[in-house]
Amino acid sequence: MVLAAVPAGEARAGTQVDAAVEALRSAPIYNAPKAELGLSSADQSRVARAIAQDEPGPLYIAVLPDSARAETGGDTAELVRELGTGLRRPGTYVVLAGRQLRAASTLLASGEAGRLAGEAVDAHRGEGSAVVLTDLVHRVAQARNESSGEDGGGSGSGSGGSSTLGILGLLAVGGGAYAFARSRRRRREIAAQVAQLRRVSRDDLVSLGDEVRAVDVDVEMPGAAPGARDDLGRALACYEQAEQRLAAARTVEDFGPVTSACEEGRYWMAAVRAQLAGKASPERRAPCFFDPRHGPSTRDVEWSPDAGAARPVPACEADAQRIDAGRDPHAREIVLNGRSMPYWNAPGYFGPWAGGYFGGFGFGGVGGFLPGLLFGSMLGGGLGGGLLGAPLGWDAGGDDPGGDFGGGGDFSGSFGGGDFGGGGDFGGGGGDF
């Protein structure tokens, strides 16, 4: 059976994580129903008082049932990462899922929050979750105060020559610090972009895996077209290739090969379905523009975004018929910074991801569409903003991507030493109750 080769449970955040993120937007503590070590009202008040009195900086605590871990592949550290990704705010993030406690922070040194969480568990194991969490609040506040104190120092005066040298030295240090800060900010921005592309690409991979599993039994049935199994094997090989490329992706440009493999895999899946239906394999065309996960397009249709000029785009038959009937196509929606939008309104760094789907095609008689899409002449957009439309901005009052949170640092799945904003390791340590 081919099915065994495709993971059935790709790690993805789900409803419990979403509920936690939504609740933490307006309160520092979220206590989920049915959490094994849930907090009573009195316990929540106790922890909240500790946060108010000790001033550990922004701190977000989610107490979840053990079942929430299944939404991130059983990885509690991944739950912490998903909270940070969802909230996009600088701070310390703490997750107690079942009996596992994990923490990470943008405000502390790499790995510090996880170490403090482990110490809190060791100091109060068996005394209840409220005691452990209250102690963790104290430890985070103390660590932040100690970190701030390290920057203090005395003052003094010297001769005029020494003062001049000191000023020149300060200017030199200041210039170097500015360059370092700018470089660090850029690294954080890139890491945030990679994290967003990884999340979207993972969805693409899961979708392809679902398609493979859906026909696995059918190709084994007596009378199935003999070529169907061969094409299914080709689709599976593309899936595995995309999976390997996704795991290795570290730059924005690395995601083009991921989606290129997904595109080819979907073509072979279309061929499998056609053969199972007794039809000829479809023509190798560009994928549906509106959602590449729809598979190969069947024809080109005239379409325009809001207030844009009409252009021919490749479409699957279902979306082509919707356009013909004057209805909106089923567009690929992505969520960035809490906003859902068609992928063509995403920031320009999604260009390589989109190019992986369309880079090998001239869209039949629509050559030049892709270069316009990726290099700024398509539909009034460009790589400085959205792929096809206006630049994607941050919500008013939200966290600036160049600020301390920086978009999350290294969300690439390598948690050891990742720079999550202020240097925290979002691989977070912790302890088990």
XYZ file of C-alpha atoms in Angstrom:
433
model
C 0.000 0.000 0.000
C 1.246 3.492 -0.839
C -0.658 5.073 2.015
C 1.847 4.113 4.684
C 4.491 6.326 3.122
C 2.483 9.528 3.635
C 2.244 10.851 7.219
C -1.400 11.036 8.228
C -0.879 13.672 10.907
C 1.180 16.598 9.689
C 1.811 18.977 12.609
C -0.594 21.874 12.350
C -2.191 24.122 14.883
C -5.899 23.499 15.422
C -8.964 24.694 17.261
C -7.542 24.547 20.796
C -4.476 26.550 19.819
C -6.645 29.053 17.982
C -8.860 29.453 21.045
C -5.812 30.081 23.233
C -4.425 32.698 20.867
C -7.755 34.501 20.697
C -8.162 34.524 24.501
C -4.595 35.724 25.127
C -5.166 38.769 22.958
C -7.136 40.294 25.823
C -5.863 38.512 28.972
C -2.480 37.164 30.135
C -3.902 33.802 31.258
C -6.020 31.306 29.357
C -7.370 28.299 31.219
C -8.909 25.844 28.759
C -11.848 23.637 29.704
C -10.872 20.066 30.629
C -7.217 20.954 31.225
C -5.820 18.197 33.436
C -3.975 20.689 35.662
C -6.401 23.550 35.125
C -6.504 26.626 37.312
C -9.437 27.483 39.543
C -10.700 31.063 39.626
C -8.712 31.648 42.802
C -5.606 30.143 41.194
C -5.952 32.367 38.146
C -6.272 35.412 40.376
C -3.146 34.355 42.269
C -1.063 34.050 39.113
C -2.494 37.286 37.713
C -1.536 39.122 40.923
C 2.003 37.791 40.626
C 2.207 39.126 37.076
C 0.906 42.554 38.180
C 3.173 42.799 41.237
C 6.428 41.330 39.902
C 6.248 42.992 36.483
C 7.949 40.270 34.420
C 7.098 42.108 31.204
C 4.454 40.871 28.763
C 3.696 37.297 29.761
C 1.188 34.893 28.241
C 0.155 31.666 29.948
C -1.991 28.976 28.322
C -3.162 26.022 30.409
C -4.389 23.386 27.978
C -5.554 19.768 28.033
C -3.065 17.154 26.922
C -5.162 16.632 23.777
C -4.012 20.069 22.527
C -0.566 18.609 21.939
C -2.010 16.464 19.158
C -2.637 19.657 17.168
C 1.122 20.189 16.886
C 2.209 16.596 16.415
C 2.546 15.910 20.155
C 5.203 18.613 20.544
C 4.512 20.963 23.472
C 7.339 23.271 22.398
C 5.544 23.626 19.074
C 2.455 24.782 21.001
C 4.561 27.591 22.472
C 5.786 28.497 19.005
C 2.242 28.561 17.627
C 1.116 30.922 20.400
C 3.946 33.306 19.578
C 3.258 33.057 15.877
C -0.433 33.706 16.446
C -0.094 36.624 18.872
C 2.952 38.218 17.241
C 3.760 40.171 20.391
C 7.036 40.404 22.279
C 6.912 38.659 25.639
C 7.338 35.415 27.530
C 5.128 32.503 26.448
C 4.242 29.658 28.784
C 2.242 26.538 27.929
C 1.107 23.904 30.396
C -0.380 21.114 28.274
C -1.457 18.101 30.246
C 1.482 17.626 32.600
C 4.139 19.229 30.410
C 5.334 22.781 30.973
C 7.258 24.628 28.279
C 8.289 28.296 28.024
C 10.128 30.645 25.679
C 10.701 34.376 25.591
C 11.630 37.276 23.338
C 12.756 39.181 26.443
C 15.362 36.821 27.870
C 18.535 35.183 26.650
C 18.339 32.088 24.485
C 16.918 29.137 26.404
C 16.516 31.125 29.634
C 12.715 30.886 29.848
C 12.815 27.134 29.342
C 15.453 26.749 32.048
C 13.385 28.825 34.481
C 10.314 26.721 33.759
C 12.259 23.558 34.556
C 13.503 25.074 37.815
C 9.971 26.066 38.833
C 8.742 22.515 38.260
C 11.652 21.026 40.195
C 11.114 23.405 43.120
C 7.368 22.827 43.462
C 6.617 19.455 41.903
C 3.484 18.076 43.522
C 2.327 21.464 44.885
C -0.021 22.216 42.011
C 0.094 24.163 38.788
C -0.778 27.525 40.382
C 2.267 27.355 42.677
C 4.577 26.387 39.818
C 3.263 29.096 37.495
C 3.442 31.764 40.223
C 7.037 30.801 40.928
C 7.828 30.917 37.219
C 6.447 34.477 37.069
C 8.790 35.424 39.944
C 11.776 33.836 38.204
C 11.077 35.552 34.879
C 10.731 38.942 36.615
C 13.974 38.399 38.530
C 15.826 37.338 35.385
C 14.652 40.442 33.557
C 15.687 42.715 36.446
C 19.127 41.131 36.626
C 19.543 41.500 32.888
C 18.648 45.196 33.074
C 21.061 45.751 35.951
C 24.008 44.474 33.960
C 23.885 47.584 31.777
C 24.416 50.004 34.692
C 27.703 51.666 35.496
C 29.401 54.643 37.084
C 30.296 57.980 35.578
C 33.433 59.988 35.597
C 35.315 62.803 33.896
C 38.697 63.111 32.309
C 40.892 65.539 30.461
C 39.779 67.329 27.361
C 41.861 65.008 25.196
C 40.396 61.954 26.884
C 36.899 63.375 26.472
C 37.492 63.904 22.760
C 38.782 60.379 22.361
C 35.823 59.134 24.353
C 33.390 60.967 22.098
C 35.099 59.593 19.001
C 34.998 56.152 20.540
C 31.322 56.498 21.315
C 30.647 57.604 17.741
C 32.501 54.594 16.434
C 30.696 52.250 18.788
C 27.403 53.924 17.966
C 27.915 53.426 14.246
C 28.834 49.803 14.768
C 25.841 49.276 17.046
C 23.542 50.774 14.444
C 24.920 48.497 11.748
C 24.628 45.503 14.060
C 21.043 46.404 15.017
C 20.097 46.861 11.374
C 21.671 43.527 10.468
C 19.947 41.787 13.337
C 16.616 43.335 12.426
C 17.026 42.151 8.850
C 17.840 38.636 10.004
C 14.707 38.613 12.123
C 12.608 39.849 9.227
C 13.967 37.115 6.957
C 13.402 34.486 9.631
C 9.809 35.663 10.019
C 9.273 35.474 6.264
C 10.692 31.963 6.179
C 8.384 30.959 9.021
C 5.327 32.250 7.175
C 6.343 30.539 3.945
C 7.032 27.309 5.817
C 3.543 27.355 7.322
C 1.868 27.949 3.942
C 4.052 25.368 2.205
C 3.276 22.823 4.895
C -0.408 23.288 4.093
C 0.393 22.634 0.435
C 2.218 19.450 1.364
C -0.580 18.219 3.624
C -3.104 18.815 0.838
C -1.040 16.773 -1.605
C -0.660 13.989 0.945
C -4.422 13.909 1.427
C -4.868 13.475 -2.344
C -2.431 10.569 -2.420
C -4.168 8.796 0.458
C -7.597 9.365 -1.093
C -6.877 7.118 -4.099
C -4.497 4.637 -2.492
C -7.149 1.935 -2.160
C -8.686 2.612 -5.584
C -5.503 1.861 -7.515
C -5.289 -1.541 -5.787
C -8.777 -2.592 -6.877
C -9.163 -5.289 -9.560
C -9.644 -3.762 -12.974
C -7.939 -0.471 -12.125
C -5.967 1.017 -15.006
C -2.439 -0.436 -14.813
C -0.850 2.946 -15.368
C -2.673 4.494 -12.428
C -0.443 2.836 -9.861
C 2.691 3.947 -11.720
C 1.481 7.538 -11.799
C 0.544 7.326 -8.123
C 4.104 6.236 -7.444
C 5.343 9.310 -9.319
C 3.032 11.537 -7.266
C 4.311 9.967 -4.060
C 7.921 10.543 -5.170
C 7.072 14.226 -5.720
C 5.486 14.378 -2.266
C 8.611 12.935 -0.661
C 10.801 15.327 -2.623
C 8.699 18.311 -1.524
C 8.811 17.084 2.072
C 12.616 16.872 1.995
C 12.943 20.297 0.395
C 10.600 21.829 2.962
C 12.632 20.390 5.813
C 15.823 21.834 4.298
C 14.395 25.281 3.421
C 16.201 28.121 5.177
C 15.736 31.082 2.820
C 12.812 32.628 0.970
C 14.198 31.293 -2.307
C 14.216 27.724 -0.968
C 10.426 27.494 -1.161
C 10.262 27.603 -4.963
C 11.569 24.025 -5.265
C 9.044 22.914 -2.636
C 6.030 24.175 -4.574
C 7.548 23.015 -7.864
C 7.542 19.444 -6.527
C 3.982 19.899 -5.242
C 2.864 21.142 -8.672
C 4.319 18.110 -10.408
C 2.804 15.795 -7.813
C -0.636 17.261 -8.409
C -0.294 16.739 -12.121
C 0.398 13.044 -11.561
C -2.569 12.882 -9.203
C -4.770 14.364 -11.944
C -3.426 11.671 -14.257
C -4.260 8.967 -11.696
C -7.820 10.195 -11.284
C -8.310 10.412 -15.053
C -7.126 6.837 -15.580
C -9.321 5.532 -12.775
C -12.258 7.226 -14.535
C -11.339 5.623 -17.854
C -10.110 8.880 -19.397
C -6.843 9.958 -20.981
C -4.242 11.697 -18.852
C -4.700 15.480 -18.857
C -2.505 17.948 -20.705
C 0.418 19.246 -18.657
C -0.641 22.835 -18.063
C 0.062 25.451 -15.429
C -1.864 24.920 -12.218
C -5.036 26.837 -11.481
C -4.064 30.444 -10.787
C -6.765 30.922 -8.188
C -5.542 28.035 -6.062
C -2.624 25.908 -7.308
C -3.878 23.116 -5.055
C -6.765 22.682 -7.518
C -4.274 20.989 -9.834
C -3.630 21.563 -13.551
C -5.680 24.223 -15.294
C -7.966 23.233 -18.157
C -8.195 26.589 -19.955
C -7.467 30.293 -19.667
C -10.109 32.815 -18.564
C -10.270 36.588 -18.490
C -10.088 37.814 -14.898
C -9.208 40.975 -13.019
C -8.688 41.729 -9.343
C -10.567 44.598 -7.730
C -10.087 47.746 -9.836
C -7.505 45.987 -11.993
C -7.293 45.397 -15.725
C -8.565 42.055 -17.002
C -5.879 39.520 -17.882
C -6.026 35.912 -19.064
C -5.155 33.470 -16.284
C -5.090 29.661 -16.168
C -7.995 28.132 -14.269
C -9.256 24.715 -13.296
C -12.582 23.846 -14.887
C -14.589 24.504 -11.732
C -13.193 28.014 -11.320
C -13.430 28.676 -15.060
C -17.144 27.922 -14.913
C -17.545 30.245 -11.938
C -15.858 33.053 -13.841
C -18.056 32.336 -16.887
C -21.133 32.606 -14.657
C -19.976 35.919 -13.170
C -19.133 34.432 -9.783
C -15.958 34.647 -7.763
C -13.464 31.787 -8.052
C -12.411 29.740 -5.040
C -9.230 31.639 -4.236
C -6.330 30.370 -2.146
C -6.535 32.246 1.150
C -3.559 32.672 3.443
C -3.478 34.209 6.910
C -0.765 36.731 7.756
C -0.717 38.881 10.859
C -4.232 37.745 11.681
C -5.579 38.769 8.283
C -6.936 36.425 5.639
C -6.314 37.348 2.019
C -5.904 35.831 -1.456
C -2.311 34.744 -1.902
C -1.749 37.263 -4.719
C -2.179 40.066 -2.150
C 0.590 38.633 0.017
C 3.938 40.434 0.415
C 6.455 40.181 -2.390
C 8.633 37.629 -0.623
C 5.970 35.062 -1.542
C 7.257 35.407 -5.110
C 9.562 32.343 -5.067
C 6.782 30.270 -3.487
C 4.384 31.279 -6.295
C 7.137 30.914 -8.890
C 7.606 27.284 -7.948
C 4.066 26.608 -9.120
C 4.153 28.659 -12.302
C 7.807 29.086 -13.258
C 7.887 26.207 -15.731
C 4.915 27.393 -17.773
C 4.011 30.116 -20.202
C 0.359 29.537 -19.311
C -0.400 28.222 -22.783
C -1.019 31.351 -24.819
C -0.478 33.626 -21.886
C 3.301 33.880 -21.946
C 4.611 36.792 -19.923
C 1.969 36.536 -17.216
C 4.374 34.990 -14.728
C 7.214 37.493 -15.236
C 4.684 40.243 -14.628
C 3.489 38.484 -11.514
C 6.949 38.089 -10.051
C 8.741 41.205 -11.281
C 6.281 43.966 -10.687
C 4.408 44.627 -13.947
C 1.425 42.414 -13.227
C -1.883 44.053 -12.346
C -0.270 47.119 -10.851
C 1.547 45.249 -8.109
C 5.139 44.386 -7.474
C 7.625 42.757 -5.171
C 7.795 45.879 -3.056
C 4.259 45.205 -1.884
C 1.732 42.497 -2.593
C 2.319 40.060 -5.413
C -0.530 41.638 -7.349
C -1.926 44.417 -5.218
C -1.218 46.964 -2.527
C 1.512 46.373 0.038
C 0.507 44.308 3.012
C 0.570 46.526 6.113
C 0.512 45.723 9.789
C -2.667 46.327 11.726
C -2.817 49.667 13.507
C -1.557 49.220 17.011
C 0.005 45.862 16.162
C 3.597 44.811 16.495
C 5.960 46.313 13.983
C 7.821 43.575 12.138
C 11.032 45.441 12.767
C 10.450 45.742 16.490
C 11.498 43.483 19.315
C 9.321 40.646 18.167
C 10.764 40.930 14.723
C 8.286 38.508 13.237
C 9.424 35.676 15.392
C 13.017 34.955 14.564
C 13.842 31.441 13.502
C 10.509 29.657 13.207
C 12.057 27.182 10.814
C 11.499 24.220 13.110
C 15.070 24.220 14.428
C 14.492 25.316 17.980
C 17.982 25.026 19.394
C 19.441 28.518 19.557
C 16.742 30.110 17.443
C 16.610 33.893 17.725
C 13.027 34.572 18.698
C 12.991 38.337 18.725
C 15.160 39.238 21.716
C 17.151 36.048 21.476
C 14.906 33.539 23.215
C 15.022 29.897 22.222
C 11.513 29.018 21.114
C 12.464 25.424 21.438
C 11.795 26.182 25.077
C 12.714 23.823 27.802
C 10.563 23.151 30.799
C 9.525 20.211 32.833
C 6.919 17.574 33.352
C 4.689 17.574 36.398
